[in-house]
Short mmCIF file of C-alpha atoms in Angstrom, two decimals:
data_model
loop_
_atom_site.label_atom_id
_atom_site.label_comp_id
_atom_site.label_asym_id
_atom_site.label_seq_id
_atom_site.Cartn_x
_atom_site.Cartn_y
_atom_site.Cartn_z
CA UNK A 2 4.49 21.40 -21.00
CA UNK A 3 5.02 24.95 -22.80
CA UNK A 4 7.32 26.18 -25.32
CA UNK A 5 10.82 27.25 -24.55
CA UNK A 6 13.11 29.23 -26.52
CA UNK A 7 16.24 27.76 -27.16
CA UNK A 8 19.48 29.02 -29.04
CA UNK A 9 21.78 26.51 -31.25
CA UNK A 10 25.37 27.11 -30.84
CA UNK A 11 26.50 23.92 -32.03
CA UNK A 12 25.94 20.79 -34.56
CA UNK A 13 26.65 17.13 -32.54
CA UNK A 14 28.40 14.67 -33.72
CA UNK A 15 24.99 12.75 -35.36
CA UNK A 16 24.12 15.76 -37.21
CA UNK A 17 21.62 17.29 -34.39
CA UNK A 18 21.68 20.91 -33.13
CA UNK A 19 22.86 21.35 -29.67
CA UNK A 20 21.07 24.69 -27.33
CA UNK A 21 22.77 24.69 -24.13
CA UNK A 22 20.08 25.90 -20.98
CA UNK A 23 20.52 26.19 -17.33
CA UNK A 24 19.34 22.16 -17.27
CA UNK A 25 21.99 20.75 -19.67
CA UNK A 26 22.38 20.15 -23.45
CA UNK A 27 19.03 20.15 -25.39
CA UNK A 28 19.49 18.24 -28.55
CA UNK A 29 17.12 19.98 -31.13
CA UNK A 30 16.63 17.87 -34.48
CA UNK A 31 17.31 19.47 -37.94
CA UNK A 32 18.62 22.72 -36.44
CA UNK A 33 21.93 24.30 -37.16
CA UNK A 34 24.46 26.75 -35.15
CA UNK A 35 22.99 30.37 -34.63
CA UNK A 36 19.12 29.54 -35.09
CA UNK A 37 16.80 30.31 -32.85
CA UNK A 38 13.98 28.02 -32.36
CA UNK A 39 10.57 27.58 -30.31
CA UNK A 40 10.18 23.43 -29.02
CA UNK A 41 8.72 21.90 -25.71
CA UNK A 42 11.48 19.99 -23.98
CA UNK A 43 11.21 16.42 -23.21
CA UNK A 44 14.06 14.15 -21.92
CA UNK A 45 17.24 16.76 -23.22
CA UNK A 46 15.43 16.34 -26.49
CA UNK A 47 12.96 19.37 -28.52
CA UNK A 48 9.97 17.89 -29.16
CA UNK A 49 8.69 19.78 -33.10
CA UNK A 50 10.75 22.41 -33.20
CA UNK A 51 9.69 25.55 -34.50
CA UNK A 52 12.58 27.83 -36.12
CA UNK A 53 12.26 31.39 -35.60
CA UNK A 54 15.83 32.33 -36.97
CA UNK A 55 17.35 30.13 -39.73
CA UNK A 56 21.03 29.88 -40.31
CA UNK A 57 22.75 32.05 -43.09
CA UNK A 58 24.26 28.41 -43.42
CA UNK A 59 20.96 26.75 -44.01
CA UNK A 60 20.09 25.28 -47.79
CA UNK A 61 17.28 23.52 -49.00
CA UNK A 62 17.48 19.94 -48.87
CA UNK A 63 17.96 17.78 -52.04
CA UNK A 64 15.57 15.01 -51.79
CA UNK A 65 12.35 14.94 -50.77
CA UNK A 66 12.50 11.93 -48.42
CA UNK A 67 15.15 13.86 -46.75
CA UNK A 68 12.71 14.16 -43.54
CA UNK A 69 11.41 10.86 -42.91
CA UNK A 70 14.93 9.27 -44.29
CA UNK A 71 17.55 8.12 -41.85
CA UNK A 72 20.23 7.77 -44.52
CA UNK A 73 21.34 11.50 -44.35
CA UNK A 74 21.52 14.32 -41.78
CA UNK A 75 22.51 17.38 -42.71
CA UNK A 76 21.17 18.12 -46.31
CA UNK A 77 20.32 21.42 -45.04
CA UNK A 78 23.77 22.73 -44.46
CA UNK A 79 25.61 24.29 -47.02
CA UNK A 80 28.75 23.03 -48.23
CA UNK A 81 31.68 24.71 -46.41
CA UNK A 82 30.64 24.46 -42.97
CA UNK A 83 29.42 21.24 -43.84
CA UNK A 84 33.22 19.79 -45.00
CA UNK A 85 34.13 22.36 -41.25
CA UNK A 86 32.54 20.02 -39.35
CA UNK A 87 33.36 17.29 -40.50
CA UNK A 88 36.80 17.99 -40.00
CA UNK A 89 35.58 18.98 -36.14
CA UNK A 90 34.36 15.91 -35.56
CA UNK A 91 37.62 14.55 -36.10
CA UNK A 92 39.22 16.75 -33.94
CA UNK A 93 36.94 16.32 -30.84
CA UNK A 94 37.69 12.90 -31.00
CA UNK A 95 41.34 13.31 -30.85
CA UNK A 96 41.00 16.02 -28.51
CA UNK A 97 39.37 13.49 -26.30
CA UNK A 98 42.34 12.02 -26.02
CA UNK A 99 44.34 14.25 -25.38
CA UNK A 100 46.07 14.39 -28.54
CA UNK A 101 46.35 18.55 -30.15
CA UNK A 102 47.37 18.10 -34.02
CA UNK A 103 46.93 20.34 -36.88
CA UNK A 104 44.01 18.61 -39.08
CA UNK A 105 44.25 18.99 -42.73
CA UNK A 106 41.50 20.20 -44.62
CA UNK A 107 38.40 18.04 -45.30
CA UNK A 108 38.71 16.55 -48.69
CA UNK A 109 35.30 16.32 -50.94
CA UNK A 110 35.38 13.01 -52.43
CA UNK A 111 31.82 12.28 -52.98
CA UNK A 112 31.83 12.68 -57.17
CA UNK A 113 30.02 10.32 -59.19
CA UNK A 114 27.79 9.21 -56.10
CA UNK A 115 28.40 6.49 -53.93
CA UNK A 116 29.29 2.84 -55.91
CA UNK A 117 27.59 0.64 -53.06
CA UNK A 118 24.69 0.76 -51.33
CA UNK A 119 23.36 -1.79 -48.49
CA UNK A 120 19.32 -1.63 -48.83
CA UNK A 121 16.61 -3.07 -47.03
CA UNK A 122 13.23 -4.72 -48.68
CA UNK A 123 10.07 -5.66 -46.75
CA UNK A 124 6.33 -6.64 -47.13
CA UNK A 125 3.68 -3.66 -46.89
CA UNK A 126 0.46 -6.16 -47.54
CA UNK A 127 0.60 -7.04 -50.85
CA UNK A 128 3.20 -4.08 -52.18
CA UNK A 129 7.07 -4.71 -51.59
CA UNK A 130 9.12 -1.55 -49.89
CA UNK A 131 13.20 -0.90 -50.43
CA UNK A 132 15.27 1.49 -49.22
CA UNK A 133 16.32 2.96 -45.99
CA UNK A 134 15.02 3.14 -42.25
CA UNK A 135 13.09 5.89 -41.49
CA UNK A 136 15.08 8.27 -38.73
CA UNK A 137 14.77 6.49 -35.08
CA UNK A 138 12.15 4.03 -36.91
CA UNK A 139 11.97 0.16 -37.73
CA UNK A 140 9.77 1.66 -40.25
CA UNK A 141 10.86 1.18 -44.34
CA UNK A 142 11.04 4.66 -46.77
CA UNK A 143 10.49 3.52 -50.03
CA UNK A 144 12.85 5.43 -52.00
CA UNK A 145 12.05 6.60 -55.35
CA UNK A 146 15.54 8.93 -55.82
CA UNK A 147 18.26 9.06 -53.44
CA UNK A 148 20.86 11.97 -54.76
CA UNK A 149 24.13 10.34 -52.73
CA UNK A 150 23.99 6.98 -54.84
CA UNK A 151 25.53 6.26 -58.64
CA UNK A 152 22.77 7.11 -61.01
CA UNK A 153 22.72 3.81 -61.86
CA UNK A 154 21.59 2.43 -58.90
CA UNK A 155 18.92 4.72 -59.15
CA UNK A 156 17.56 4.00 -62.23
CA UNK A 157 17.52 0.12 -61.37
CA UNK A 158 15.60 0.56 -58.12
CA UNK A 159 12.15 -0.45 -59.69
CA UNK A 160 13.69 -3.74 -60.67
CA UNK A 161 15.72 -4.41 -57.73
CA UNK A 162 12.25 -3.98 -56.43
CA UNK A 163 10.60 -6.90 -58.52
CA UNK A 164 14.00 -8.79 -57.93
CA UNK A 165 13.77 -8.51 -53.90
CA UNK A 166 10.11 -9.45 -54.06
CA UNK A 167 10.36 -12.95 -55.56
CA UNK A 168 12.45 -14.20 -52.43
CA UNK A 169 11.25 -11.72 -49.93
CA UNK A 170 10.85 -13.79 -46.69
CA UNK A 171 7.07 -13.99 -45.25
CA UNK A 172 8.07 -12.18 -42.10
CA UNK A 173 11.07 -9.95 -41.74
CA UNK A 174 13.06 -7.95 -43.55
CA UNK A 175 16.00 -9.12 -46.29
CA UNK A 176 19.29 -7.08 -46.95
CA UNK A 177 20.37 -6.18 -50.64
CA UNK A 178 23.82 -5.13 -51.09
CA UNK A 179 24.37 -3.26 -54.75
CA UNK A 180 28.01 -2.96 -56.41
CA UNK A 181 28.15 -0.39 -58.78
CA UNK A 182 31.20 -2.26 -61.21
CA UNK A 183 32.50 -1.38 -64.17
CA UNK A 184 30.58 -4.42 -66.30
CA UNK A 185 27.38 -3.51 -64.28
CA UNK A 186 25.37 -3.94 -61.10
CA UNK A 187 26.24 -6.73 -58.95
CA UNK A 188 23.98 -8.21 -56.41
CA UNK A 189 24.13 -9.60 -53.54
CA UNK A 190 20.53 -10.38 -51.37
CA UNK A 191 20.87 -12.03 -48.11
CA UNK A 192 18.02 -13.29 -45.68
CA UNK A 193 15.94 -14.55 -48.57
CA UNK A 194 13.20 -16.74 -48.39
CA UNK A 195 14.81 -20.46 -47.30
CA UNK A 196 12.54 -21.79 -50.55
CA UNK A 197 14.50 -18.83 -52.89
CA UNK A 198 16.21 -21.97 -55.00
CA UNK A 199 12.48 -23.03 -56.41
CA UNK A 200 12.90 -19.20 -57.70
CA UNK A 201 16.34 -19.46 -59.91
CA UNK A 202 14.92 -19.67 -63.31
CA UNK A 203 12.36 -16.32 -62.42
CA UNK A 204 15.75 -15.02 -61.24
CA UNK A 205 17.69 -15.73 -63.97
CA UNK A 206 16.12 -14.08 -66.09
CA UNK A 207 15.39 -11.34 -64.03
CA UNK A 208 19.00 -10.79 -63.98
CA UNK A 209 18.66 -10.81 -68.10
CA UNK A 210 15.65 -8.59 -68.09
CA UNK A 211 17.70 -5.70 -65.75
CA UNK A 212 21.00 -6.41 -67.87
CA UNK A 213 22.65 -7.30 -64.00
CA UNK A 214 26.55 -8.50 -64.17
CA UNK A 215 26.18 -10.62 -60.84
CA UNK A 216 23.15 -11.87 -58.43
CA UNK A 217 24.07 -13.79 -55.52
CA UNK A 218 21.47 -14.90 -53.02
CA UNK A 219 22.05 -15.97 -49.13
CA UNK A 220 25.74 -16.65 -50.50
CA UNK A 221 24.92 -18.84 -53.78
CA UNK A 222 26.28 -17.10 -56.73
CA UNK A 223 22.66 -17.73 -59.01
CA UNK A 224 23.97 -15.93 -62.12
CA UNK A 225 27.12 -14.43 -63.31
CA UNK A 226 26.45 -12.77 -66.87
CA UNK A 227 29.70 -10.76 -66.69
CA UNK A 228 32.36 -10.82 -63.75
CA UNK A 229 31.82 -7.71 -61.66
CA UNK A 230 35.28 -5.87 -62.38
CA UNK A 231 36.47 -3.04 -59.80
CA UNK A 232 39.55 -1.04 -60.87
CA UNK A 233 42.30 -0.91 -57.97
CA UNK A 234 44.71 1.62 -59.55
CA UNK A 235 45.03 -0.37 -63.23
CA UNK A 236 44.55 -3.89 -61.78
CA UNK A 237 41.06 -5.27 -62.71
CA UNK A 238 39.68 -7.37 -59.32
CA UNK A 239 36.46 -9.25 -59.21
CA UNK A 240 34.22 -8.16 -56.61
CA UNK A 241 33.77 -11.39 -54.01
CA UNK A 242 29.57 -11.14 -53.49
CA UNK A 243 28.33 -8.60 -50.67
CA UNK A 244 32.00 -7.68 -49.71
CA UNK A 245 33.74 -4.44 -48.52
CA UNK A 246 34.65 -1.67 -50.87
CA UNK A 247 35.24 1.87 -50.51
CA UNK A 248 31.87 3.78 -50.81
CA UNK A 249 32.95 6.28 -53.64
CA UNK A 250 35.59 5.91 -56.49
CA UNK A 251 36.37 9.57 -55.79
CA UNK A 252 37.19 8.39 -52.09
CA UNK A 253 39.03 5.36 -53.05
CA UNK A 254 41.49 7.30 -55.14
CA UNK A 255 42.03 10.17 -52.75
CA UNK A 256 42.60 7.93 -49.39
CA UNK A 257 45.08 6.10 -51.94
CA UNK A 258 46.70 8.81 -52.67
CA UNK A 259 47.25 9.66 -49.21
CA UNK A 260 48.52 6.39 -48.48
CA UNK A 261 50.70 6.16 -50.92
CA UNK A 262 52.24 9.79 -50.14
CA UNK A 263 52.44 8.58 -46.26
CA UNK A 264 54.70 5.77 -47.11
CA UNK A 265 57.73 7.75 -48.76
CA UNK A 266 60.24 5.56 -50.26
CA UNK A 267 59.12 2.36 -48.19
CA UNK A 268 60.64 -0.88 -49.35
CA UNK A 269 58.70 -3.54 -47.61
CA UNK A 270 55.21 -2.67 -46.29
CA UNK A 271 52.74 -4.38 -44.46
CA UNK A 272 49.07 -3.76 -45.46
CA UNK A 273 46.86 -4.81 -42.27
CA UNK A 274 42.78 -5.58 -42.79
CA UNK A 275 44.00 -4.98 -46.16
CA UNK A 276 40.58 -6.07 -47.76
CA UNK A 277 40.40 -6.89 -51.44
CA UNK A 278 43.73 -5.03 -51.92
CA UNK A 279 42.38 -1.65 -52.28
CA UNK A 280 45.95 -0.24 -51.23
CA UNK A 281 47.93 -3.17 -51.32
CA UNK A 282 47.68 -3.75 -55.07
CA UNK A 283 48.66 0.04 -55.66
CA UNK A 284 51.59 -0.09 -52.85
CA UNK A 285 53.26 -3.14 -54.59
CA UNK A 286 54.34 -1.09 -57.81
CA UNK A 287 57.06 0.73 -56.07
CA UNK A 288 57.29 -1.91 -52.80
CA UNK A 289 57.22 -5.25 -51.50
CA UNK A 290 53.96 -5.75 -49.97
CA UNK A 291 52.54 -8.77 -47.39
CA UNK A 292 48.80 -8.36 -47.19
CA UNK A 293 46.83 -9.24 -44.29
CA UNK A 294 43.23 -9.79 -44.22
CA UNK A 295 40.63 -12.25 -41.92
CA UNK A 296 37.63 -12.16 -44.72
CA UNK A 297 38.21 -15.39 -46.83
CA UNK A 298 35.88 -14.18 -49.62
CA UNK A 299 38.16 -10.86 -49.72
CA UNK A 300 41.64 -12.78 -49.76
CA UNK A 301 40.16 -15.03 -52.50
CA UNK A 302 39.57 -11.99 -55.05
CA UNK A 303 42.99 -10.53 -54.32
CA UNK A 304 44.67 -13.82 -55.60
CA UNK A 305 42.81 -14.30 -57.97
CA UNK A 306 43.66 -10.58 -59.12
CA UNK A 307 47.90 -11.63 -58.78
CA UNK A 308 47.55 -14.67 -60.67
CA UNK A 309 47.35 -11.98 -63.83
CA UNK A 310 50.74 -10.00 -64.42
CA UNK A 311 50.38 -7.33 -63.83
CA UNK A 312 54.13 -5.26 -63.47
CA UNK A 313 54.10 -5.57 -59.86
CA UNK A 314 56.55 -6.07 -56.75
CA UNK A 315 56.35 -9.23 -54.66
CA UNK A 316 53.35 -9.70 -53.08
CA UNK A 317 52.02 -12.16 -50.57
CA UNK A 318 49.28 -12.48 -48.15
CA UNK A 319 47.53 -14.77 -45.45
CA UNK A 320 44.44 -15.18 -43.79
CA UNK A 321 44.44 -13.72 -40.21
CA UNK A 322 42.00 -12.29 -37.68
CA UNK A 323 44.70 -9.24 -36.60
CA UNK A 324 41.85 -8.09 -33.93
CA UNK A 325 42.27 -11.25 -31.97
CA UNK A 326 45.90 -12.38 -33.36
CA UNK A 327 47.89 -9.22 -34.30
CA UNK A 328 51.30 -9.24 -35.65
CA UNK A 329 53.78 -9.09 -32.92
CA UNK A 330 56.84 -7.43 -32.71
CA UNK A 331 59.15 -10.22 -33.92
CA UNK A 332 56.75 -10.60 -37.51
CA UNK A 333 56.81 -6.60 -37.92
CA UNK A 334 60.83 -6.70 -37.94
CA UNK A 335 61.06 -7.08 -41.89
CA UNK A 336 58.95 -3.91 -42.76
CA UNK A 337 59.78 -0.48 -42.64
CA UNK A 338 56.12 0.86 -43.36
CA UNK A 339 52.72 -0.49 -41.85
CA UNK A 340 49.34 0.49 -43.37
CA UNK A 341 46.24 -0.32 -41.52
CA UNK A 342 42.64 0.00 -42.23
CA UNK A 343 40.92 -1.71 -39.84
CA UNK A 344 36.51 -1.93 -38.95
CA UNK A 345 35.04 0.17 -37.23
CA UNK A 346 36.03 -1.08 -33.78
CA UNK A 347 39.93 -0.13 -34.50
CA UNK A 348 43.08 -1.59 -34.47
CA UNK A 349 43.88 -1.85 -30.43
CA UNK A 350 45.38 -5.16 -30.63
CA UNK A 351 47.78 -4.31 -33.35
CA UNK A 352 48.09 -0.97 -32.33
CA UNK A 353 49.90 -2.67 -29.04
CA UNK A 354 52.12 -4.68 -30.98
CA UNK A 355 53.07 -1.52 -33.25
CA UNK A 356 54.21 0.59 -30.43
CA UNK A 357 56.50 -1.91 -29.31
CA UNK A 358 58.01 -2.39 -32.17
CA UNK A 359 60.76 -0.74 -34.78
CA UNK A 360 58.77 0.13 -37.83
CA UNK A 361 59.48 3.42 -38.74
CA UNK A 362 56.84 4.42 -40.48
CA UNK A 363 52.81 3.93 -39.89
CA UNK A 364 50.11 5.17 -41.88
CA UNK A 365 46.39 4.47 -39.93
CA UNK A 366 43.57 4.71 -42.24
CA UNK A 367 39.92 4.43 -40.09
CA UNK A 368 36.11 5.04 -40.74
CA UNK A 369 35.96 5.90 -36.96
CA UNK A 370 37.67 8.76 -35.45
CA UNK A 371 37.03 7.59 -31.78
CA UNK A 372 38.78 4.41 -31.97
CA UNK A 373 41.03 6.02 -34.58
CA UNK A 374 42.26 8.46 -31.74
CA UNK A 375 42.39 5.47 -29.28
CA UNK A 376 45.12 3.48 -31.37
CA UNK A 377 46.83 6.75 -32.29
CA UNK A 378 46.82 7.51 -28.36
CA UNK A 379 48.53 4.36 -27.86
CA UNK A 380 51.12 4.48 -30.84
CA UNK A 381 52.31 8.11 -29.67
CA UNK A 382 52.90 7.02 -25.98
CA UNK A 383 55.09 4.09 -27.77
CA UNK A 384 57.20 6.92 -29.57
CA UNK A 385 55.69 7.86 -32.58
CA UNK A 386 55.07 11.52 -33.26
CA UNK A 387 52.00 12.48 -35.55
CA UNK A 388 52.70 14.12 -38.49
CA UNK A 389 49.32 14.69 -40.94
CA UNK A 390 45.72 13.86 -40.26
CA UNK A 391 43.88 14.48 -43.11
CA UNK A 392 39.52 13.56 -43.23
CA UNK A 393 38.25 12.59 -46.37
CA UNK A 394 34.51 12.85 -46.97
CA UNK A 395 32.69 9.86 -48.84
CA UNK A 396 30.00 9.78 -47.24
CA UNK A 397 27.62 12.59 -48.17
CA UNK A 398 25.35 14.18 -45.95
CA UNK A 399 25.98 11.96 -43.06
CA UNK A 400 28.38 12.11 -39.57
CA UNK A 401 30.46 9.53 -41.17
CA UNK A 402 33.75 10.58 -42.27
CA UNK A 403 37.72 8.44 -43.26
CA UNK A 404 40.74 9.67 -41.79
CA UNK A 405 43.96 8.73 -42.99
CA UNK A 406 46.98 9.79 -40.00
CA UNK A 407 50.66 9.33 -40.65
CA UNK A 408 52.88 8.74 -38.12
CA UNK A 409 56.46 7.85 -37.88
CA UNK A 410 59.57 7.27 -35.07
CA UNK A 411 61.80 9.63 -34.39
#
């Protein structure tokens, strides 16, 4: 099959450039809008592209696995257009549904480097590997830098090495989730080696050795040296093992921020898949706040975290799956303000319940503009009108990007 030239006139939403031709879209990887490139065609897709005409947009990249890496996608596009589209991808996916908003500008909040980091360890003969899949691969980069994490991370990953190879699993692949806190690294390895308790006194003091706060293995907390603090807005909150924060400190504060400007002078607010209490803890020192979440682990640190005073309204919480048992209209009656922040699947369930009911206020907080735009499709045709959406970028160099949307009833 021969060459082809083929112009880029747009980025897709996975960070590929897009050439349109007389036989469809042609998908052309690591190319930007406005180059001009030279590829053989195969399935929609530009087999080794060859660029002819680089982008005035185009930058060098910033780590030198960047090609072979799957973690990041567009380190060769400079910054503004970068944070553009971003905030386009947003707005396709509302646009999809039919919903035509003003979008707020894309807020940077990627300082510092990201605070957790899921990554993967495997055998290579007699030579451990961790990091990240390669692009479209099964196959393991073994990362020596990676420029979007906390430099501390970084500087561990030789011993996280050592640590993952003493329970690495004689076939397959285990998962290490890292936890940048504020009295060190916490660790959490899962899909160990089923013999990884014979290990516990090698990984005791490997924990000692690497000066870790917290290593947990297939959900045994091994060691705790120091409890892995995180700071929700002044109120300290131990990290449960492996669990959910928000990728970036920088992020954490601005999506708070947001929240906490979207609920006004709210009284009594609901926070749904409220997590650890990343929002609710800061909500509840100007409102009453119930907290909803279905992860035990999660609901566990947040009480733990109340049990301290801590100068704030009256909070409580229960444990509740709100994708498969959402609160219906009758239990939404006593708020004025709902917060949600659900997976990335969405709130549709909820969403339902929401747009039948009176609550005047909602503030939707999502990882996933599609199904965001699907539950804010569904809470406009039950009467509320949309009044800020607002990305917020946390996740550097990849398609992923929050949205936090504010709507209330006339």
């Amino acid at each position: 099959m021969s060459e082809r030239e083929l112009i880029v006139t747009e980025l897709g939403h996975r960070g590929d450039g897009i050439a349109q031709t007389e036989t469809g879209s042609v998908f052309v990887a690591g190319a930007l809008p406005g180059e001009t490139v030279r590829a053989e065609v195969v399935d929609g897709r530009a087999k080794k592209p060859v660029i002819d005409t680089p982008s005035p947009d185009r930058i060098e990249p910033v780590c030198r696995h960047f090609k072979t890496c799957g973690g990041c996608s567009v380190q060769h596009l400079a910054e503004h257009p970068y944070l553009d589209w971003k905030r386009g991808l947003v707005a396709k996916a509302l646009g999809d549904r039919g919903i035509e908003t003003d979008i707020e500008q894309t807020v940077a909040a990627t300082a510092g480097g990201r605070r957790r980091a899921v990554l993967t360890a495997t055998r290579a003969g007699r030579h451990t590997l961790l990091g990240y899949h390669e692009k479209a691969s099964h196959r393991l980069v073994d990362i020596a830098e990676c420029p979007v994490l906390d430099p501390a991370i970084v500087a561990a990953l030789p011993g996280l090495k050592s640590l993952a190879a003493e329970v690495l699993p004689k076939k397959g692949d285990l998962r290490l989730t890292v936890l940048a806190s504020t009295a060190g690294l916490d660790i959490a390895i899962d899909k160990a080696d089923k013999t990884y308790e014979r290990k516990i006194p090698a990984l005791s003091q490997k924990v000692v050795e690497l000066d870790l706060a917290r290593l947990s293995v297939n959900g045994e907390v091994i060691l705790e040296v120091r409890p892995p603090l995180l700071d929700m807005g002044g109120v300290g909150i131990v990290a449960a093992p492996g669990g959910f924060t928000q990728a970036t400190i920088a992020a954490e504060e601005a999506l708070s921020k947001l929240v906490l400007a979207g609920i006004g002078k709210a009284k009594n607010v609901a926070d749904l898949f409220s997590g650890v209490g990343t929002f609710a803890l800061r909500l509840a020192r100007s409102a009453n706040v119930h907290a909803v979440e279905g992860d035990a682990a999660a609901l566990a640190a947040f009480d733990k975290a109340l049990r301290k005073p801590q100068g704030l309204k009256k909070v409580t919480f229960e444990r509740r799956d709100l994708s498969r048992r959402p609160l219906v209209r009758d239990e939404l009656e006593p708020f004025d303000t709902v917060v949600f922040d659900p997976p990335r699947a969405g709130a549709q369930a909820q969403a339902e319940q929401l747009a039948l009911s009176k609550v005047k206020t909602v503030v939707a907080v999502s990882c996933n503009p599609a199904t965001l735009a699907r539950d804010l499709r569904i809470l406009i045709d039950g009467g509320y009108v949309l009044q800020s959406v607002t990305p917020v970028d946390q996740f550097h160099y990849s398609p992923h990007i929050e949205v936090v949307a504010v709507l209330t009833r006339e």
